[in-house]
Amino acid sequence: VSGPNLVGIELIVAEIDSALSMFVDALGLELVERRRSTDPVGEVAIVAAGDAVITLLAPADRGPGFVLSDREPRLSQIVLASPSADVATLGVRVAEAGIPVQVTGETSFFVTPSGCRGALGAKTAVVVTALADPVG
C-alpha cells in the first residue's frame, strides 16, 4: 500500500467573495463551481488547483439544512484519495497508530477534527476516499 494522493482541501472562510478574489482574481485559479449549500448551510465555491481542488465554504449561522456549530475560518479538511483496494488497509493503519477513525463506507473513512487535534494540533479533518469516489 502506497500513500494516498492529495485531491482536495476545504477551507472555512468568512466571506466567499474575498476568498475568490485571492484564489481566482489574484492567483488565476479556475472557478469550477459556486452554489448555495444546505449541508452545511452556507455558500460553497470550488476552485481547481492542479490535480487537487480547493473547496471554499462560507457557513451560515441559520437556514434550512445542517448548520455548522463552529464557523471559525480555518483549514477544515484535507481530502486524500487512494486506490479502492488500499483504503481499508490505510484505515486500519491509522487506527493502529492510535488515531480514531470513522468509517463512512467500504471505500472511505475520515479522522474527525477532534481526532486530528491530537495528531496535528488543529481542528482539521482528514478524509481518505477511493480514487473513483466523488470528492468535495
mmCIF file of C-alpha atoms in Angstrom:
data_model
loop_
_atom_site.group_PDB
_atom_site.id
_atom_site.type_symbol
_atom_site.label_atom_id
_atom_site.label_comp_id
_atom_site.label_asym_id
_atom_site.label_seq_id
_atom_site.Cartn_x
_atom_site.Cartn_y
_atom_site.Cartn_z
ATOM 1 C CA VAL A 1 0.000 0.000 0.000
ATOM 2 C CA SER A 2 1.468 3.302 -1.055
ATOM 3 C CA GLY A 3 0.414 6.615 0.428
ATOM 4 C CA PRO A 4 -2.697 8.353 -0.862
ATOM 5 C CA ASN A 5 -2.627 11.441 -3.090
ATOM 6 C CA LEU A 6 -3.900 14.876 -2.134
ATOM 7 C CA VAL A 7 -7.087 15.583 -4.119
ATOM 8 C CA GLY A 8 -8.538 18.485 -2.194
ATOM 9 C CA ILE A 9 -8.646 20.761 0.787
ATOM 10 C CA GLU A 10 -11.595 22.550 2.314
ATOM 11 C CA LEU A 11 -11.277 25.973 3.865
ATOM 12 C CA ILE A 12 -13.949 27.546 6.021
ATOM 13 C CA VAL A 13 -13.866 31.221 5.117
ATOM 14 C CA ALA A 14 -15.574 34.297 6.497
ATOM 15 C CA GLU A 15 -16.637 35.536 3.063
ATOM 16 C CA ILE A 16 -16.620 33.762 -0.321
ATOM 17 C CA ASP A 17 -16.047 36.870 -2.465
ATOM 18 C CA SER A 18 -12.840 37.771 -0.609
ATOM 19 C CA ALA A 19 -11.511 34.211 -0.885
ATOM 20 C CA LEU A 20 -12.356 34.076 -4.603
ATOM 21 C CA SER A 21 -10.677 37.440 -5.111
ATOM 22 C CA MET A 22 -7.427 35.907 -3.859
ATOM 23 C CA PHE A 23 -7.627 32.456 -5.481
ATOM 24 C CA VAL A 24 -9.271 33.347 -8.809
ATOM 25 C CA ASP A 25 -8.631 37.046 -9.461
ATOM 26 C CA ALA A 26 -5.132 37.350 -7.975
ATOM 27 C CA LEU A 27 -3.711 33.814 -8.321
ATOM 28 C CA GLY A 28 -5.515 32.918 -11.553
ATOM 29 C CA LEU A 29 -7.022 29.600 -10.427
ATOM 30 C CA GLU A 30 -10.174 28.427 -12.225
ATOM 31 C CA LEU A 31 -13.553 28.717 -10.505
ATOM 32 C CA VAL A 32 -15.233 25.357 -11.150
ATOM 33 C CA GLU A 33 -18.471 25.848 -9.219
ATOM 34 C CA ARG A 34 -20.224 28.302 -6.901
ATOM 35 C CA ARG A 35 -23.513 27.496 -5.184
ATOM 36 C CA ARG A 36 -25.666 27.652 -2.073
ATOM 37 C CA SER A 37 -25.414 24.662 0.228
ATOM 38 C CA THR A 38 -27.681 23.046 2.811
ATOM 39 C CA ASP A 39 -25.103 20.505 4.044
ATOM 40 C CA PRO A 40 -23.715 22.533 5.664
ATOM 41 C CA VAL A 41 -25.819 25.667 5.293
ATOM 42 C CA GLY A 42 -23.930 28.430 3.510
ATOM 43 C CA GLU A 43 -22.191 29.149 0.247
ATOM 44 C CA VAL A 44 -19.632 26.905 -1.459
ATOM 45 C CA ALA A 45 -17.120 27.614 -4.209
ATOM 46 C CA ILE A 46 -14.767 25.041 -5.736
ATOM 47 C CA VAL A 47 -11.505 26.175 -7.317
ATOM 48 C CA ALA A 48 -9.235 23.964 -9.455
ATOM 49 C CA ALA A 49 -5.654 23.853 -8.201
ATOM 50 C CA GLY A 50 -3.719 21.457 -10.442
ATOM 51 C CA ASP A 51 -4.545 17.862 -9.546
ATOM 52 C CA ALA A 52 -6.481 18.988 -6.461
ATOM 53 C CA VAL A 53 -9.417 21.253 -5.709
ATOM 54 C CA ILE A 54 -9.858 23.873 -3.036
ATOM 55 C CA THR A 55 -13.366 23.938 -1.607
ATOM 56 C CA LEU A 56 -14.258 27.252 -0.001
ATOM 57 C CA LEU A 57 -17.128 27.151 2.468
ATOM 58 C CA ALA A 58 -18.701 30.254 3.992
ATOM 59 C CA PRO A 59 -21.094 28.708 6.529
ATOM 60 C CA ALA A 60 -24.287 30.478 7.539
ATOM 61 C CA ASP A 61 -25.491 30.676 11.129
ATOM 62 C CA ARG A 62 -29.043 29.607 10.200
ATOM 63 C CA GLY A 63 -31.095 28.230 7.363
ATOM 64 C CA PRO A 64 -32.619 25.000 6.108
ATOM 65 C CA GLY A 65 -30.200 22.118 6.460
ATOM 66 C CA PHE A 66 -27.202 21.324 8.659
ATOM 67 C CA VAL A 67 -25.759 24.358 10.490
ATOM 68 C CA LEU A 68 -22.088 24.085 11.492
ATOM 69 C CA SER A 69 -21.613 24.815 15.170
ATOM 70 C CA ASP A 70 -18.027 26.034 14.632
ATOM 71 C CA ARG A 71 -17.932 28.556 11.781
ATOM 72 C CA GLU A 72 -14.472 29.928 12.623
ATOM 73 C CA PRO A 73 -12.317 30.324 9.475
ATOM 74 C CA ARG A 74 -9.775 27.519 9.254
ATOM 75 C CA LEU A 75 -8.443 24.620 7.233
ATOM 76 C CA SER A 76 -11.467 22.366 7.644
ATOM 77 C CA GLN A 77 -10.390 19.161 5.940
ATOM 78 C CA ILE A 78 -7.699 17.546 3.853
ATOM 79 C CA VAL A 79 -9.005 15.069 1.260
ATOM 80 C CA LEU A 80 -6.746 12.215 0.164
ATOM 81 C CA ALA A 81 -7.506 9.526 -2.429
ATOM 82 C CA SER A 82 -6.096 6.063 -2.865
ATOM 83 C CA PRO A 83 -6.987 3.009 -4.952
ATOM 84 C CA SER A 84 -10.132 1.338 -3.563
ATOM 85 C CA ALA A 85 -8.225 -1.773 -2.508
ATOM 86 C CA ASP A 86 -5.898 0.323 -0.303
ATOM 87 C CA VAL A 87 -8.468 2.404 1.597
ATOM 88 C CA ALA A 88 -9.394 -0.245 4.190
ATOM 89 C CA THR A 89 -5.729 -1.052 4.834
ATOM 90 C CA LEU A 90 -4.951 2.634 5.320
ATOM 91 C CA GLY A 91 -7.862 2.927 7.761
ATOM 92 C CA VAL A 92 -6.515 0.026 9.809
ATOM 93 C CA ARG A 93 -3.018 1.560 9.833
ATOM 94 C CA VAL A 94 -4.380 4.901 11.059
ATOM 95 C CA ALA A 95 -6.435 3.183 13.799
ATOM 96 C CA GLU A 96 -3.418 1.079 14.843
ATOM 97 C CA ALA A 97 -1.474 4.335 15.230
ATOM 98 C CA GLY A 98 -3.981 5.269 17.941
ATOM 99 C CA ILE A 99 -5.885 7.790 15.854
ATOM 100 C CA PRO A 100 -9.690 7.393 15.952
ATOM 101 C CA VAL A 101 -11.190 6.520 12.559
ATOM 102 C CA GLN A 102 -14.787 6.953 11.381
ATOM 103 C CA VAL A 103 -15.583 4.504 8.569
ATOM 104 C CA THR A 104 -18.070 6.049 6.132
ATOM 105 C CA GLY A 105 -18.270 3.179 3.650
ATOM 106 C CA GLU A 106 -16.267 0.401 2.063
ATOM 107 C CA THR A 107 -14.144 2.931 0.200
ATOM 108 C CA SER A 108 -13.803 5.840 2.602
ATOM 109 C CA PHE A 109 -13.013 6.863 6.158
ATOM 110 C CA PHE A 110 -12.099 10.016 7.993
ATOM 111 C CA VAL A 111 -10.425 11.249 11.106
ATOM 112 C CA THR A 112 -12.629 13.851 12.795
ATOM 113 C CA PRO A 113 -11.319 17.291 13.720
ATOM 114 C CA SER A 114 -11.207 16.207 17.377
ATOM 115 C CA GLY A 115 -9.230 13.094 16.394
ATOM 116 C CA CYS A 116 -6.825 15.164 14.320
ATOM 117 C CA ARG A 117 -6.379 17.686 17.091
ATOM 118 C CA GLY A 118 -4.182 15.191 18.949
ATOM 119 C CA ALA A 119 -2.143 14.358 15.836
ATOM 120 C CA LEU A 120 -1.995 17.818 14.237
ATOM 121 C CA GLY A 121 -2.837 20.255 17.000
ATOM 122 C CA ALA A 122 -5.530 21.692 14.722
ATOM 123 C CA LYS A 123 -9.275 21.243 14.177
ATOM 124 C CA THR A 124 -8.873 19.716 10.719
ATOM 125 C CA ALA A 125 -10.494 16.517 9.462
ATOM 126 C CA VAL A 126 -8.580 14.124 7.220
ATOM 127 C CA VAL A 127 -10.731 12.260 4.681
ATOM 128 C CA VAL A 128 -9.439 9.229 2.755
ATOM 129 C CA THR A 129 -11.528 8.028 -0.161
ATOM 130 C CA ALA A 130 -11.186 5.778 -3.174
ATOM 131 C CA LEU A 131 -9.871 7.424 -6.337
ATOM 132 C CA ALA A 132 -13.151 6.969 -8.223
ATOM 133 C CA ASP A 133 -15.314 8.384 -5.394
ATOM 134 C CA PRO A 134 -16.631 11.940 -5.714
ATOM 135 C CA VAL A 135 -14.733 14.453 -3.613
ATOM 136 C CA GLY A 136 -15.806 17.837 -2.341
#
